[in-house]
Coordinates of C-alpha atoms in Angstrom, one line a residue:
Chain A
M678 CA -18.1 7.0 2.0
N679 CA -17.3 10.0 4.0
N680 CA -18.5 8.0 7.3
I681 CA -16.2 4.8 6.3
L682 CA -13.1 7.3 5.6
Q683 CA -13.9 8.9 9.0
L684 CA -13.9 5.4 10.7
L685 CA -10.8 4.6 9.0
Q686 CA -9.5 7.9 10.1
K687 CA -10.5 7.4 13.9
L688 CA -8.9 3.5 13.7
G689 CA -5.6 5.5 12.7
E690 CA -5.7 8.1 15.3
D691 CA -7.3 6.6 18.4
A692 CA -4.7 4.5 20.6
S693 CA -7.8 2.6 21.9
L694 CA -8.6 1.6 18.4
R695 CA -5.3 1.6 16.4
H696 CA -4.5 -2.4 17.4
L697 CA -7.8 -3.9 18.2
P698 CA -8.2 -7.7 17.7
A699 CA -10.8 -8.7 15.2
T700 CA -13.4 -9.7 18.0
Q701 CA -13.4 -6.1 19.4
L702 CA -13.3 -4.4 16.1
E703 CA -16.5 -6.1 15.5
Q704 CA -18.0 -4.5 18.6
V705 CA -16.8 -1.1 17.3
L706 CA -18.5 -1.8 13.6
N707 CA -21.5 -3.7 14.8
P708 CA -23.7 -0.4 15.6
L709 CA -22.5 1.3 12.4
D710 CA -24.9 1.9 9.4
F711 CA -22.5 0.6 6.9
D712 CA -22.7 -1.7 4.1
P713 CA -22.4 -5.1 5.8
A714 CA -19.6 -6.1 2.9
V715 CA -17.4 -2.8 4.2
K716 CA -17.5 -4.1 7.6
Q717 CA -16.6 -7.4 6.8
A718 CA -13.4 -6.0 5.3
I719 CA -12.7 -3.9 7.5
A720 CA -13.0 -6.9 10.5
V721 CA -11.2 -9.2 8.5
K722 CA -8.5 -6.5 7.5
D723 CA -8.9 -7.3 3.8
N724 CA -7.9 -3.7 2.3
E725 CA -8.2 -4.9 -1.1
K726 CA -11.7 -6.0 -0.8
L727 CA -12.5 -2.8 0.8
A728 CA -10.7 -0.6 -1.9
S729 CA -12.8 -2.5 -4.4
L730 CA -16.0 -2.0 -2.3
L731 CA -15.1 1.9 -2.0
L732 CA -14.4 1.8 -5.9
T733 CA -10.8 3.0 -5.5
D734 CA -8.0 1.7 -7.2
N735 CA -5.9 0.4 -4.5
K736 CA -2.5 -0.6 -6.5
I737 CA -1.7 3.2 -7.7
V738 CA 1.7 4.5 -9.0
C739 CA 3.9 6.5 -6.6
M740 CA 7.4 5.9 -7.3
I741 CA 8.9 9.0 -7.4
F742 CA 12.8 8.6 -7.2
P743 CA 14.8 7.4 -10.3
A744 CA 18.2 5.6 -10.1
E745 CA 20.0 7.9 -12.0
E746 CA 19.6 11.7 -12.5
P747 CA 18.1 12.5 -15.8
T748 CA 20.0 12.4 -19.3
P749 CA 19.2 14.7 -22.0
S750 CA 17.0 12.4 -23.7
D751 CA 14.6 12.2 -20.9
K752 CA 14.0 15.6 -21.3
P753 CA 10.0 16.0 -22.3
A754 CA 9.2 16.5 -25.8
E755 CA 8.5 20.5 -26.9
E756 CA 4.8 19.9 -26.1
P757 CA 2.5 21.4 -23.6
V758 CA 2.5 19.7 -20.1
K759 CA -1.0 17.8 -19.9
Q760 CA -3.2 18.6 -17.1
P761 CA -4.3 15.4 -15.2
S762 CA -7.7 15.4 -16.6
D763 CA -6.3 15.6 -20.3
T764 CA -3.6 12.8 -19.8
P765 CA -4.8 9.1 -20.5
E766 CA -5.7 7.0 -17.5
P767 CA -2.7 4.4 -17.5
A768 CA -3.5 0.9 -18.4
E769 CA -2.5 -0.4 -15.0
H770 CA -1.5 1.1 -11.9
D771 CA 0.9 -1.2 -10.0
I772 CA 3.9 0.5 -8.9
K773 CA 4.6 2.0 -5.1
K774 CA 7.0 4.3 -4.2
A775 CA 9.5 3.2 -1.5
G776 CA 9.8 6.5 0.8
Chain B
M152 CA 11.9 40.1 -5.9
Q153 CA 9.7 37.3 -3.8
Q154 CA 6.8 36.5 -6.0
Q155 CA 3.4 35.9 -4.4
G156 CA 2.9 32.4 -5.2
S157 CA 4.3 29.5 -2.9
L158 CA 5.1 25.8 -2.9
V159 CA 5.0 23.6 0.2
C160 CA 5.8 20.0 0.0
V161 CA 4.1 18.1 3.0
G162 CA 4.4 14.7 4.4
T163 CA 1.3 12.7 5.0
G164 CA 3.1 9.9 6.7
M165 CA 2.5 6.1 6.0
T166 CA -0.6 5.3 7.7
L167 CA -4.1 6.8 7.1
G168 CA -5.2 8.9 10.2
S169 CA -2.1 7.9 12.3
H170 CA 0.9 9.8 10.9
I171 CA -0.4 13.0 9.1
S172 CA 1.2 16.3 11.3
P173 CA -1.1 18.9 12.3
L174 CA 1.0 21.4 10.5
S175 CA 1.0 19.5 7.2
R176 CA -3.0 18.8 7.5
S177 CA -3.2 22.5 7.9
Y178 CA -1.1 23.6 4.9
I179 CA -3.6 21.1 2.7
E180 CA -6.5 22.7 4.1
Q181 CA -5.4 26.2 3.6
A182 CA -3.7 25.7 0.3
D183 CA -5.3 27.3 -3.0
V184 CA -4.5 23.7 -5.1
V185 CA -3.1 20.5 -3.5
F186 CA -1.2 18.0 -5.7
L187 CA -1.4 14.5 -4.4
L188 CA 0.9 11.7 -4.5
V189 CA 0.0 8.7 -2.2
A190 CA 0.3 5.0 -1.8
D191 CA -3.3 3.6 -2.0
G192 CA -6.4 4.9 -3.5
I193 CA -8.4 4.8 -0.1
T194 CA -5.8 7.4 1.3
E195 CA -6.1 9.4 -1.8
Q196 CA -9.8 9.8 -1.1
W197 CA -9.3 10.4 2.4
L198 CA -7.1 13.5 1.6
Q199 CA -9.2 15.1 -1.2
Q200 CA -11.7 15.6 1.5
M201 CA -9.4 18.4 3.3
N202 CA -9.6 20.8 0.2
A203 CA -11.9 21.6 -2.4
D204 CA -9.1 21.6 -5.3
V205 CA -6.9 18.1 -4.8
R206 CA -5.4 16.9 -8.1
S207 CA -4.1 13.8 -8.0
L208 CA -0.4 13.0 -9.8
Q209 CA -1.6 9.4 -10.3
P210 CA -2.5 10.3 -14.2
Y211 CA 1.0 11.4 -15.1
Y212 CA 2.3 7.9 -14.9
Q213 CA 2.1 5.8 -18.1
T214 CA 2.7 2.2 -18.9
G215 CA 5.8 1.9 -20.7
V216 CA 7.0 5.5 -20.6
S217 CA 10.2 6.2 -18.3
R218 CA 8.8 7.7 -14.8
M219 CA 11.3 10.4 -15.3
L220 CA 9.3 11.9 -17.8
S221 CA 6.4 11.8 -15.2
Y222 CA 8.3 13.2 -12.6
Q223 CA 9.2 16.2 -14.8
Q224 CA 5.5 16.6 -15.9
M225 CA 4.9 16.5 -12.3
V226 CA 7.1 19.4 -11.3
A227 CA 6.3 21.3 -14.2
A228 CA 2.5 20.9 -13.4
M229 CA 2.9 22.3 -9.6
L230 CA 5.0 25.2 -11.0
A231 CA 2.6 26.3 -13.4
E232 CA 0.3 26.7 -10.6
V233 CA 2.8 28.6 -8.2
Q234 CA 3.3 30.9 -11.1
L235 CA -0.4 31.9 -11.2
N236 CA 0.4 33.0 -7.9
K237 CA -1.1 30.5 -6.1
K238 CA -0.8 28.6 -2.5
V239 CA 0.5 25.6 -3.6
V240 CA 1.1 22.3 -1.5
G241 CA 2.4 18.8 -2.8
A242 CA 1.3 16.4 -0.4
F243 CA 3.4 13.3 -0.8
Y244 CA 2.9 10.0 1.2
G245 CA 5.8 9.0 3.7
H246 CA 8.3 12.0 4.0
P247 CA 8.2 14.1 0.9
G248 CA 12.2 14.4 1.0
V249 CA 13.1 10.7 1.3
F250 CA 13.7 9.1 -2.2
A251 CA 11.5 11.4 -3.8
W252 CA 13.1 13.4 -6.7
V253 CA 9.8 15.4 -7.6
P254 CA 9.3 17.2 -4.2
H255 CA 13.1 18.3 -4.2
N256 CA 13.3 19.4 -7.5
A257 CA 9.8 21.2 -7.5
I258 CA 10.9 23.1 -4.7
A259 CA 14.3 24.2 -6.0
Q260 CA 12.9 25.3 -9.3
A261 CA 10.4 27.3 -7.3
K262 CA 12.9 28.8 -5.5
A263 CA 15.2 29.4 -8.4
E264 CA 12.4 31.5 -9.9
G265 CA 11.7 33.9 -6.9
F266 CA 8.8 32.1 -4.8
A267 CA 8.8 30.7 -1.5
A268 CA 9.2 27.0 -1.3
H269 CA 9.7 24.5 1.5
M270 CA 9.6 21.3 2.9
E271 CA 7.6 19.9 5.9
P272 CA 8.9 16.1 7.0
G273 CA 6.5 13.2 7.3
I274 CA 6.8 10.1 8.9
S275 CA 8.6 7.8 6.6
A276 CA 8.7 4.2 5.6
E277 CA 12.2 4.3 7.1
D278 CA 10.7 5.4 10.4
C279 CA 8.1 2.6 10.3
L280 CA 10.6 0.1 9.4
I281 CA 12.7 0.9 12.2
A282 CA 9.8 0.4 14.7
D283 CA 8.3 -2.6 13.4
L284 CA 11.4 -4.6 12.9
G285 CA 12.7 -3.5 16.2
I286 CA 16.3 -2.0 15.1
D287 CA 18.5 0.9 15.9
P288 CA 20.5 2.4 12.9
G289 CA 23.0 3.5 15.5
T290 CA 23.6 0.1 16.9
Y291 CA 25.7 -1.1 14.0
G292 CA 25.5 1.6 11.6
C293 CA 23.1 1.7 8.4
Q294 CA 23.6 2.1 4.8
H295 CA 20.8 3.1 2.5
F296 CA 20.5 2.7 -1.5
E297 CA 18.0 2.7 -3.9
T298 CA 18.3 -0.7 -5.2
S299 CA 19.1 -0.2 -9.1
Q300 CA 21.4 2.7 -8.3
F301 CA 23.2 0.2 -5.9
M302 CA 23.7 -2.4 -9.0
F303 CA 24.7 0.3 -11.2
Y304 CA 27.7 1.6 -9.5
K305 CA 30.3 0.1 -7.4
R306 CA 29.6 1.1 -3.4
T307 CA 31.4 0.6 -0.7
I308 CA 29.6 -1.8 1.6
D309 CA 29.9 -2.6 5.2
P310 CA 28.9 -6.0 5.9
A311 CA 29.1 -4.8 9.7
A312 CA 26.4 -2.4 9.1
Y313 CA 22.5 -2.8 8.1
L314 CA 22.0 -2.6 4.4
I315 CA 18.9 -1.3 3.1
L316 CA 17.6 -1.3 -0.3
W317 CA 14.4 0.5 -1.4
Q318 CA 12.6 -0.4 -4.4
V319 CA 13.9 -3.8 -4.7
G320 CA 10.9 -4.8 -6.7
V321 CA 12.1 -2.9 -9.8
A322 CA 16.0 -3.8 -9.1
G323 CA 18.1 -3.1 -12.1
D324 CA 15.4 -1.4 -14.4
R325 CA 17.5 1.2 -16.2
S326 CA 14.6 2.3 -18.5
L327 CA 12.3 3.6 -15.4
A328 CA 9.1 2.1 -17.6
K329 CA 8.9 -1.2 -16.0
R330 CA 6.4 -1.8 -13.1
S331 CA 8.7 -4.9 -11.8
T332 CA 11.6 -6.8 -12.7
D333 CA 11.7 -10.5 -12.9
G334 CA 14.3 -13.0 -11.2
R335 CA 16.8 -12.5 -13.9
Y336 CA 17.3 -9.0 -12.5
R337 CA 17.3 -10.1 -8.8
Q338 CA 19.9 -12.9 -9.8
L339 CA 22.1 -10.0 -10.4
L340 CA 21.3 -8.1 -7.4
I341 CA 22.3 -11.3 -5.5
E342 CA 25.5 -11.5 -7.6
V343 CA 26.3 -8.2 -6.0
L344 CA 25.6 -8.7 -2.6
A345 CA 26.9 -12.4 -2.7
E346 CA 30.3 -10.6 -2.7
H347 CA 29.5 -9.6 1.0
Y348 CA 27.1 -11.8 2.5
P349 CA 26.8 -15.7 2.2
L350 CA 23.8 -16.9 0.3
S351 CA 22.3 -18.3 3.6
H352 CA 22.2 -15.2 5.3
Q353 CA 19.0 -14.4 6.5
V354 CA 17.1 -11.0 5.2
I355 CA 13.9 -9.1 5.6
L356 CA 11.0 -8.1 3.2
Y357 CA 9.4 -5.4 4.6
E358 CA 6.3 -3.1 3.8
A359 CA 4.7 -0.5 5.8
V360 CA 1.2 -0.1 6.8
T361 CA -0.7 2.4 4.7
L362 CA -4.5 1.5 6.3
P363 CA -4.9 1.2 9.8
I364 CA -6.3 -2.0 9.3
Q365 CA -3.3 -3.6 8.0
Q366 CA -0.6 -5.5 9.3
P367 CA 3.2 -4.6 8.4
R368 CA 4.8 -7.2 5.7
I369 CA 7.7 -8.7 7.7
T370 CA 9.2 -11.6 5.8
Q371 CA 12.4 -13.3 6.4
L372 CA 14.1 -15.4 4.0
A373 CA 17.9 -16.4 2.9
L374 CA 19.4 -14.1 0.3
A375 CA 19.6 -17.0 -2.4
E376 CA 15.8 -16.9 -2.0
L377 CA 15.3 -13.4 -3.0
V378 CA 15.2 -14.7 -6.7
S379 CA 12.1 -16.3 -6.3
A380 CA 10.5 -14.3 -3.8
E381 CA 6.9 -12.3 -4.0
L382 CA 7.9 -8.5 -4.2
D383 CA 5.6 -5.6 -4.6
P384 CA 7.3 -2.5 -5.8
K385 CA 7.0 -0.9 -2.3
T386 CA 8.9 -3.9 -1.0
T387 CA 12.0 -2.9 0.9
L388 CA 14.9 -5.3 1.3
V389 CA 16.6 -5.1 4.8
I390 CA 19.9 -7.0 5.5
P391 CA 21.1 -7.3 8.9
P392 CA 24.8 -7.2 9.7
A393 CA 26.8 -10.5 8.5
S394 CA 30.0 -9.7 10.3
K395 CA 31.3 -8.3 13.4
M396 CA 32.9 -4.6 13.6
I397 CA 36.5 -4.7 13.6
V398 CA 38.2 -2.9 16.1
N399 CA 40.4 0.2 14.7
Q400 CA 43.3 -0.3 17.1
A401 CA 45.7 2.1 15.5
I402 CA 43.1 4.8 16.2
L403 CA 42.5 3.5 19.5
D404 CA 46.1 3.7 20.6
K405 CA 46.2 7.2 19.5
L406 CA 43.3 8.2 21.4
A407 CA 44.7 6.9 24.3
A408 CA 47.8 8.6 24.0
L409 CA 45.6 11.9 23.6
Q410 CA 43.8 10.9 27.1
A411 CA 47.2 10.3 28.8
D412 CA 48.3 13.4 27.6
D413 CA 45.1 15.1 28.9
Q414 CA 45.8 13.5 32.2
N415 CA 49.4 14.6 32.3
N416 CA 48.2 18.2 31.9
E417 CA 45.4 18.3 34.2
S418 CA 47.8 17.0 37.1
C419 CA 50.5 19.7 36.3

C-alpha cells in the first residue's frame, strides 16, 4: 500500500511523469512489484477501480460550506461532542466539497 | 494571555502529490494531532502517512442530518484538542479558506479563546479551473456564488462577466441534509439563470483532478440541458459571458476632462 501511495505521489510531483500517455505509463509500471490489477487500474487511469483495490472509499463527504449561516435550530444538542471513533459510520459517503 | 495550544488550518491542494506546499506538509508532519478532510479516500490514506495521529473528519457526516451540525461538531473536535494545549492542524483539500466554513470558524473560535491560530493557503478548485479551462477572471470579470445561496437570495448578475456556481449538485437544498438534488431543483436554478442568459447559452461543467491519474471533467452543454446533466456534488457550473461589456461613456468623458486638466496643469 505504501509503495502504491508513493508511486501516486511521484506521478503527481514529477514533471516528467505527470502527463504520461498510457503506453509510457505502462513502461513505468511494468518493473514495479505491484498487484497486476493495481497496475492495470493505474495504467487505464481508473481511479474508482484503484480505490476499491486499495480498500478505500473513493466517494467521501467533504463539503464544508453552508449556503446560509446557521440558525438557532441548527445548534447541536446539549450532549458531548462525539469523537470520530464513537460516531456511527454514514450509510453512504457521496458528497464532495467544491472548494 | 496567549495559551499554549495552537491551530493551523492548511490547504493540501487538489491533486495528490502535485499541490501540497512544503510549509503545509511541514505543519502536518510536526503537529500533535491532524484533523483531515479531503476529496477522496486514496488522498486521505496518503496524508495519513505524514503523522502518527491523523483523524478523519468523515465520521461527523451522517446521512439525513444537516451538515451544519456536522460542521459545528468538527470545529468542536478541533478546539477540544487545542484546549488540551496541543499543536493542532486542520488539513483541508484545496484551499482551507475557500467555500470552507469549518476552518474559518475553527480559527475564529480558537483566537477568541486566546490561542494562536492561522490559515495557510492551498491550491483551490478555482485555481485548477482557471488553468484547465484557460480562462482569466480579469478579462471580463468573474462572479462566484455557492449555488443554493445564489438561488435563495436576489443577486445582481453581470452577464458580461464569468459566473461560477459552486456545489451545483446540491442546488436549492435548504436542509443541508441532501447528498444531491434532482432535476426539479435544477429547473428552478435554470429559471433564475434564464433571466440573464438564453437557454441555448453554452455552459461548462467542471471537476478538478484529485488523483494524478485522472483527467479533469470539462463538459460543455446548453443551459437548458443542465436539468438532466450528470452532476457529482463536486461539480462546478461555469457560465461564460453572454453579452458584451457596456461602455460607461459618462465616466469616460469625466476621465477625459481630468486628463485634459492634468495636461493643462503640466504645460503651465
